[in-house]
Coordinates of C-alpha atoms in Angstrom, one line a residue:
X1 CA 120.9 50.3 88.5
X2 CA 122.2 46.9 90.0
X3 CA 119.9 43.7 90.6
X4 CA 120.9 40.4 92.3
X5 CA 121.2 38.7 88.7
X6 CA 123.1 41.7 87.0
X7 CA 127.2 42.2 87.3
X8 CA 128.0 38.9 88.9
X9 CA 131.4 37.4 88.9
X10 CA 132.0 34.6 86.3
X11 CA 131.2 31.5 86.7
X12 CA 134.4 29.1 87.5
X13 CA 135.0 25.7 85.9
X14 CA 135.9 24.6 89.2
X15 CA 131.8 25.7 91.0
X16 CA 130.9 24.4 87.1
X17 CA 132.6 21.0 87.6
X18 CA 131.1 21.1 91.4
X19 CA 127.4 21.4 90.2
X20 CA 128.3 18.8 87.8
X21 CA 130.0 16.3 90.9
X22 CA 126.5 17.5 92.4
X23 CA 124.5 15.8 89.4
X24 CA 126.0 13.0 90.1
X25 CA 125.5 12.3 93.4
X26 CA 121.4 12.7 92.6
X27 CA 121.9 9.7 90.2
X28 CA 124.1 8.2 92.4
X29 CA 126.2 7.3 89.3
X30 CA 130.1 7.0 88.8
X31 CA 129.3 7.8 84.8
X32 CA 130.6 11.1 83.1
X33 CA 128.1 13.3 83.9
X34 CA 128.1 16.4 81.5
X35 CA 125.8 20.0 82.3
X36 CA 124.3 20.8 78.9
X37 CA 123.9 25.0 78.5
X38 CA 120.3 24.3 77.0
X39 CA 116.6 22.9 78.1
X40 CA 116.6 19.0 77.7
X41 CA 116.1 18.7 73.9
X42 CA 119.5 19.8 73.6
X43 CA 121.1 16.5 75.2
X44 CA 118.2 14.3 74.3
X45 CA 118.5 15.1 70.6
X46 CA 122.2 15.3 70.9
X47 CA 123.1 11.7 72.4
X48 CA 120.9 9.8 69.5
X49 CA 122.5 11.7 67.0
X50 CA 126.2 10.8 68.2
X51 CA 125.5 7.2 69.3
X52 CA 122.9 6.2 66.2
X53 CA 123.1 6.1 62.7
X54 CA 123.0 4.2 59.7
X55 CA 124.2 0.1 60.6
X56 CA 122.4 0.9 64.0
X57 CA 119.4 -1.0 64.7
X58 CA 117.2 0.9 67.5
X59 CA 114.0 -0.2 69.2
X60 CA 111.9 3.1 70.4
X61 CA 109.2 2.4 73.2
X62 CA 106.6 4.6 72.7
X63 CA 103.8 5.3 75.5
X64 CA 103.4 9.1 75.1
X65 CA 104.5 12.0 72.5
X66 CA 108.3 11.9 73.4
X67 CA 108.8 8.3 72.5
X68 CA 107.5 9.3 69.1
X69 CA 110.0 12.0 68.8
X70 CA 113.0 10.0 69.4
X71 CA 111.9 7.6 66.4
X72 CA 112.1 10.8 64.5
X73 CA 115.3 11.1 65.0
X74 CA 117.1 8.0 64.7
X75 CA 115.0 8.0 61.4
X76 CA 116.6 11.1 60.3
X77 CA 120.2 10.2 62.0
X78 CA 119.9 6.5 60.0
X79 CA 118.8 4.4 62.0
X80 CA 116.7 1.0 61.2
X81 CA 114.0 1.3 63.6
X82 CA 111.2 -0.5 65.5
X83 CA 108.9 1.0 67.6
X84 CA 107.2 -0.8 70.3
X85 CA 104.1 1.6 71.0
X86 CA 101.9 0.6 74.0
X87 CA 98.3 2.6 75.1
X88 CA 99.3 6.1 76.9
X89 CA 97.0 4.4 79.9
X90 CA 99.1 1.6 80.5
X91 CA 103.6 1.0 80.9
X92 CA 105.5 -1.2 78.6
X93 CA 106.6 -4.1 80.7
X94 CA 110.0 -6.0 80.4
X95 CA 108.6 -9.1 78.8
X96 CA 107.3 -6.8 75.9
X97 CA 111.1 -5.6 75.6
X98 CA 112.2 -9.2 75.5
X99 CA 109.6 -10.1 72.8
X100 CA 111.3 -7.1 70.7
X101 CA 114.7 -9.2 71.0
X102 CA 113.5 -12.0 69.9
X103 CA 111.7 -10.6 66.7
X104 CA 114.6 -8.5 66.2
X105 CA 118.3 -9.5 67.7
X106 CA 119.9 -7.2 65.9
X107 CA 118.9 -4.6 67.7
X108 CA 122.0 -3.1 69.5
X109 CA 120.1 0.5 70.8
X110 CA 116.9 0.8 73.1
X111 CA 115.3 3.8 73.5
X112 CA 113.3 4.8 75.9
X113 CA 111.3 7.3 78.3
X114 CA 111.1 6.7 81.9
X115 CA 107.8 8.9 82.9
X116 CA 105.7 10.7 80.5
X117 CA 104.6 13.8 82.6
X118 CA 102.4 14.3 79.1
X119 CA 100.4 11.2 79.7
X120 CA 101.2 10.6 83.1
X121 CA 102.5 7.1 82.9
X122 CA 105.8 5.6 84.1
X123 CA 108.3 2.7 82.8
X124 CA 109.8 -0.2 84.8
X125 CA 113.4 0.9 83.8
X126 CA 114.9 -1.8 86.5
X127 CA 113.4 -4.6 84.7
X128 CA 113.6 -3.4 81.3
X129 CA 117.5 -2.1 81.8
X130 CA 118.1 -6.1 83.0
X131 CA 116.7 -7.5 79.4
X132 CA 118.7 -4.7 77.8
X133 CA 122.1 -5.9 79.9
X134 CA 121.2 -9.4 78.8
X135 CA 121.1 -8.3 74.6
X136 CA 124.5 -5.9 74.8
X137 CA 122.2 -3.0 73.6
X138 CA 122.7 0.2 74.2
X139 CA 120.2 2.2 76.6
X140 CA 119.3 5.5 76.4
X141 CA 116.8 7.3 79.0
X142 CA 114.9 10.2 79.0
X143 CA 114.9 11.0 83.0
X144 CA 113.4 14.3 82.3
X145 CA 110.2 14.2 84.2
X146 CA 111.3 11.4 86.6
X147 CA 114.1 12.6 88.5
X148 CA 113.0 13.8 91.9
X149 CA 109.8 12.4 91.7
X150 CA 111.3 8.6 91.7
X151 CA 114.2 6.8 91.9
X152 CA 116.6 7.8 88.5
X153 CA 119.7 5.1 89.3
X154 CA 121.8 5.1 85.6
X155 CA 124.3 2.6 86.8
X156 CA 122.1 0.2 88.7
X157 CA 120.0 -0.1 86.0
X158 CA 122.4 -0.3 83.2
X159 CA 122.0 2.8 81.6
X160 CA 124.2 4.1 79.3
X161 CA 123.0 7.8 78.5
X162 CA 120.7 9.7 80.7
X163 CA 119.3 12.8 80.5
X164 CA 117.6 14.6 83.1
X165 CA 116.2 17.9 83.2
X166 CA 115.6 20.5 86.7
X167 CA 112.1 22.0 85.6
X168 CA 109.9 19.6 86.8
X169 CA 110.1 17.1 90.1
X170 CA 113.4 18.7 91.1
X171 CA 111.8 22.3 91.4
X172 CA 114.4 24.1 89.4
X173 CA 115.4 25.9 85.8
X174 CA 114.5 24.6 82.9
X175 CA 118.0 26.3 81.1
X176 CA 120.2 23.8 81.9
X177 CA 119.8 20.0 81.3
X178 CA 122.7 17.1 82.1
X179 CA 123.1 13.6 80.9
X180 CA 125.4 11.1 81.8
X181 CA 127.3 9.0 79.8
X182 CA 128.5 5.3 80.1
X183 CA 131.9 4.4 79.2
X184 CA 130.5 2.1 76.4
X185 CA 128.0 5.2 75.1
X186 CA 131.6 7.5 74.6
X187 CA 133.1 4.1 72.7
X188 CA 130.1 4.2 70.2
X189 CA 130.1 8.0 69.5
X190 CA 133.7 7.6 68.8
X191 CA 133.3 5.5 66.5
X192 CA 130.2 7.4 64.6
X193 CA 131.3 8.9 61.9
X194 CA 128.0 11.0 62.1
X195 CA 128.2 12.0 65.7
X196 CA 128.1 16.1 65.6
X197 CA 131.1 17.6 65.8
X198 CA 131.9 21.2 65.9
X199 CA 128.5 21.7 66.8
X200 CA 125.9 22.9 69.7
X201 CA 124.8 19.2 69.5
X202 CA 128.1 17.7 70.2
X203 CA 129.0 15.6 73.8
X204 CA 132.2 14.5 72.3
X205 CA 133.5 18.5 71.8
X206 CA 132.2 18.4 75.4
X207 CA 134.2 15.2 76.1
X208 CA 137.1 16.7 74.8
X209 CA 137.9 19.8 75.7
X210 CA 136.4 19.8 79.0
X211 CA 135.9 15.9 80.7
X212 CA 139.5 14.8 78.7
X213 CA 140.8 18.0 79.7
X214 CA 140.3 17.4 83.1
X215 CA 137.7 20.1 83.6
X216 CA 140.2 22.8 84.1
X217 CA 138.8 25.1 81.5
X218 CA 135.1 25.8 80.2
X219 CA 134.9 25.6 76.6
X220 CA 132.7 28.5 76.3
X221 CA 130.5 31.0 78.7
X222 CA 128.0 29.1 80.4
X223 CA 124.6 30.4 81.2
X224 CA 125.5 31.6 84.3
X225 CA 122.1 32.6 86.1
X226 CA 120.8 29.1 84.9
X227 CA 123.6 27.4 86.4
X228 CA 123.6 29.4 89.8
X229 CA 119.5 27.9 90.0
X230 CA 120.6 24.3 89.3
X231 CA 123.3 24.6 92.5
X232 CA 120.4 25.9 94.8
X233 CA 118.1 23.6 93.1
X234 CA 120.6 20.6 94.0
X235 CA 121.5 22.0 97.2
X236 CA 117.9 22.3 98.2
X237 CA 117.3 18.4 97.5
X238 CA 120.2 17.4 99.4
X239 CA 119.1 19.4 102.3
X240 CA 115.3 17.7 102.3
X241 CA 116.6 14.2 101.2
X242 CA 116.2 12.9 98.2
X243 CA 113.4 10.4 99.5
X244 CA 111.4 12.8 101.2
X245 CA 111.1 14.8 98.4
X246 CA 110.2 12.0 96.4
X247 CA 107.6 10.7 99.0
X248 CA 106.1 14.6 98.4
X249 CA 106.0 13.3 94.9
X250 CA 104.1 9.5 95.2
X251 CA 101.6 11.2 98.1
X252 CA 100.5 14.4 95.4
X253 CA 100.2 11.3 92.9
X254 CA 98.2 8.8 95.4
X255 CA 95.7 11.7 96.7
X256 CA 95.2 13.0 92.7
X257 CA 93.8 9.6 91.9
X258 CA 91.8 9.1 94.7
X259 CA 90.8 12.5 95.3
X260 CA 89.6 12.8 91.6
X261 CA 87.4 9.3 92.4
X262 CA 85.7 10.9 95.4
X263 CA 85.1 14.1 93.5
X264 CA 82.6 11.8 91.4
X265 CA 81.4 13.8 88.1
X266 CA 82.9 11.2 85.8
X267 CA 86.5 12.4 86.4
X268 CA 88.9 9.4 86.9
X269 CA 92.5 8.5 86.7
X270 CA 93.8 8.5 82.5
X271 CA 96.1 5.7 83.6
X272 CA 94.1 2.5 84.5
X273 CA 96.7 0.8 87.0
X274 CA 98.1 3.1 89.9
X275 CA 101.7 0.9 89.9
X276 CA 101.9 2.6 86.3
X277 CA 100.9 6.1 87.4
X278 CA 104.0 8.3 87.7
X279 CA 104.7 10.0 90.5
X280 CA 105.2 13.7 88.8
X281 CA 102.2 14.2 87.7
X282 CA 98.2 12.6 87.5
X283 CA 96.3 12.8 84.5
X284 CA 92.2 12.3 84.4
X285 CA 89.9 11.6 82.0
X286 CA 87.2 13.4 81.8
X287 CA 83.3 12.8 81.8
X288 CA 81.6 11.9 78.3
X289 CA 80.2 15.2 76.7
X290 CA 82.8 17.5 78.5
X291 CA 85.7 19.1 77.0
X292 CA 88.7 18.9 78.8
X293 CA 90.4 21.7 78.2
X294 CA 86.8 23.7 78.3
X295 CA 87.0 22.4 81.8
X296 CA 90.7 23.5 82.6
X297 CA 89.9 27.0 81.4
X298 CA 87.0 27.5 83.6
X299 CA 88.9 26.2 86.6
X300 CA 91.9 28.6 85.7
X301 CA 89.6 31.1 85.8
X302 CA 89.1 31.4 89.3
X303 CA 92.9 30.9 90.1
X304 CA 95.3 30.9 87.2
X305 CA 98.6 29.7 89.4
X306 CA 97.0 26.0 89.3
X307 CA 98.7 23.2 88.3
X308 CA 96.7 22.4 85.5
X309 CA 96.7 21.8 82.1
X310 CA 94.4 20.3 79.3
X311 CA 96.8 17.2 77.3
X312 CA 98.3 18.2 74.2
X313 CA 97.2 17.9 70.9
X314 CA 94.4 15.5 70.2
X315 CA 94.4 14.6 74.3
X316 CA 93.2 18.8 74.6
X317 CA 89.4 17.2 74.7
X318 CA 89.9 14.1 77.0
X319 CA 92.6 14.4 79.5
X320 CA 93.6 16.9 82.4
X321 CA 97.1 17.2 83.8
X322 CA 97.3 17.6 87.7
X323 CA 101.3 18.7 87.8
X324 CA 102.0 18.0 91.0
X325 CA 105.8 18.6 90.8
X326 CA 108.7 20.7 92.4
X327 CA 107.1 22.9 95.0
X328 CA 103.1 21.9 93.8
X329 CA 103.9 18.7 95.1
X330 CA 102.0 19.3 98.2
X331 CA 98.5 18.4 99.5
X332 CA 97.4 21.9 99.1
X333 CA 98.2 22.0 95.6
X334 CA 96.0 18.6 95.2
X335 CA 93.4 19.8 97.1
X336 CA 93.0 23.2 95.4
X337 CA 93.2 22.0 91.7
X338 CA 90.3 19.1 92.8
X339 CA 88.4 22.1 94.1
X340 CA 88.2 23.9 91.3
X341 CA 88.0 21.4 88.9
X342 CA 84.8 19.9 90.8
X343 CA 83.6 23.8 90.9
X344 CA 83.9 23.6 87.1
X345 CA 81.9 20.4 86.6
X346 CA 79.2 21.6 88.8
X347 CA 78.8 25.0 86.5
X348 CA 77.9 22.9 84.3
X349 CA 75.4 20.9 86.1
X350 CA 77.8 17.6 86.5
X351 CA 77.0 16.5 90.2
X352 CA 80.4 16.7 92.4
X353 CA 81.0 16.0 95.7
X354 CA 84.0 18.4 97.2
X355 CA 83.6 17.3 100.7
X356 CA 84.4 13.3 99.6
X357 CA 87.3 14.8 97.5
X358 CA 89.0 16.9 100.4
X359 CA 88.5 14.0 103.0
X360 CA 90.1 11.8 100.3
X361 CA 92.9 13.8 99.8
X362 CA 93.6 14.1 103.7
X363 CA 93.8 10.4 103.6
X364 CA 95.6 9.5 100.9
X365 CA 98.7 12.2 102.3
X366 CA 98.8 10.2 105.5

């Protein structure tokens, strides 16, 4: 038989190192930029495990469950660390950061996650990337859920490794990640005697046999299929603009939160102040005596291709994800998962008002 994704010719390092140049231009950065053959984790875990380890001295920001897993694993790479954990509802600010200077200057590594699509907050990296500039420390970010949504600018904002992933606000695979790469981040791995090497893990074997080599020659098959999405993905974004898609993004957000108000039924917005609501996705609160992700199974019910989601873990009960990214970042999208969530509350007798939740929608997309 033959199918569009079977028998294709490989893969070039010259289209490779094109998609790559195409990465770049998203994050309008002049860093390395290397295509990771993996979902994020792969460069996330990577990058802390060749640029930390014993002697460094990190502070982790934690304001959802990926935060926590980074501290994991400068813990188990050998890092000294201090986390700076904030409520899920709310952002860490810049003066925080700077308060975690001044209790501890020997910090020479920041980490940090720029929106938590799992808790539905976002970071001021600007602000906190100037307080990081001022200390010499390195930055890492975890773009993942931000890029396409909002603004994701590494070397404006002094970041020194970056990962971002295509699955969520950009609208494409979830396969293949990147991260880019400061020239300071490629001086500290260097000199890490624990970075990975000779391993699945390892940016410098990237470095080396493919950025140093001058990109001539992949080191190994890439995932070709995955690779082919991430081109259309970034073609796609270029075609729309990059601000227009992200305006798709910050109007799904707006019209969540005050759709979800209007509804009534007790729902409101999980993150108290809208300036530290990400754009990729809204998360709610739900009504004393309801169970959230009772309430997200019943409105699945009637159309299981909504955007929604109960939280994770201990959030299951409490708080509803709206994710309102890639192509369900669109009023319709909104609209529907409001419906059906009010239709839910109303089934069990929680007064709703669907009429005050459409009109609210409408006007918050204008």
């Amino acid at each position: 038989m033959t199918h569009p994704f079977l028998d294709l010719p490989p893969l070039t390092a010259e289209r490779f190192a094109a998609i790559e140049d195409g990465v770049a231009r998203l994050l309008d950065t002049r860093q390395d930029v290397l295509i990771t053959q993996g979902e994020a984790l792969l460069p996330l875990e990577g990058a802390i495990r060749a640029a930390a380890g014993p002697g460094t001295v990190a502070l982790n920001v934690i304001t959802g469950p990926y935060g926590q897993t980074f501290g994991n694993w400068l813990r188990d790479a050998g890092a000294t660390v201090h986390d700076l954990s904030v409520p899920f509802h709310t952002a860490v600010t810049a003066a925080q950061v700077r308060e975690a200077f001044a209790e501890h200057p020997e910090i020479d590594f920041v980490s940090l996650v720029h929106a938590e699509a799992a808790t539905g907050n976002t970071n001021p990296v600007a602000e906190i990337g100037e307080v990081v500039r001022e200390r010499g420390a390195l930055f890492y970010l975890d773009a993942v859920a931000s890029v396409g949504a909002e603004p994701v600018l590494p070397d404006a904002w002094g970041v020194d490794l970056c990962v971002i992933g295509a699955q969520k606000a950009m609208g494409g695979p979830a396969g293949v990640s990147a991260i880019s790469v400061s020239e300071r981040a490629w001086a500290r791995m260097a000199a890490n005697p624990h970075a990975p090497r000779r391993s699945y893990l390892s940016l410098l074997d990237w470095k080396e046999r493919w950025i140093d080599a001058g990109r001539k020659a992949l080191p190994h098959a890439p995932a070709q299929l995955e690779m082919l999405a991430l081109e259309a993905c970034l073609e796609r974004i270029e075609s729309a603009g990059l601000e227009s898609v992200m305006a798709r993004h910050r109007r799904a957000a707006l019209a969540s939160r005050a759709g979800a108000v209007a509804l009534g039924g007790g729902l409101e917005p999980y993150v108290y102040e809208e300036r530290d609501a990400a754009p990729v996705a809204t998360t709610l609160r739900v009504p004393s005596g309801v169970v959230a992700s009772d309430l997200v199974a019943r409105a699945l019910a009637t159309d299981p291709a909504l955007p929604l989601a109960a939280g994770g873990g201990a959030l299951a009960r409490e708080m509803i994800r709206v994710n309102h990214y890639g192509p369900d970042a669109t009023q319709g999208a909104v609209r529907d998962c409001l419906a059906a969530l009010g239709a839910a509350l109303a089934e069990q007798g929680v007064p709703v008002d669907p009429a005050a939740a459409r009109a609210a929608v409408e006007h918050a997309w204008r």
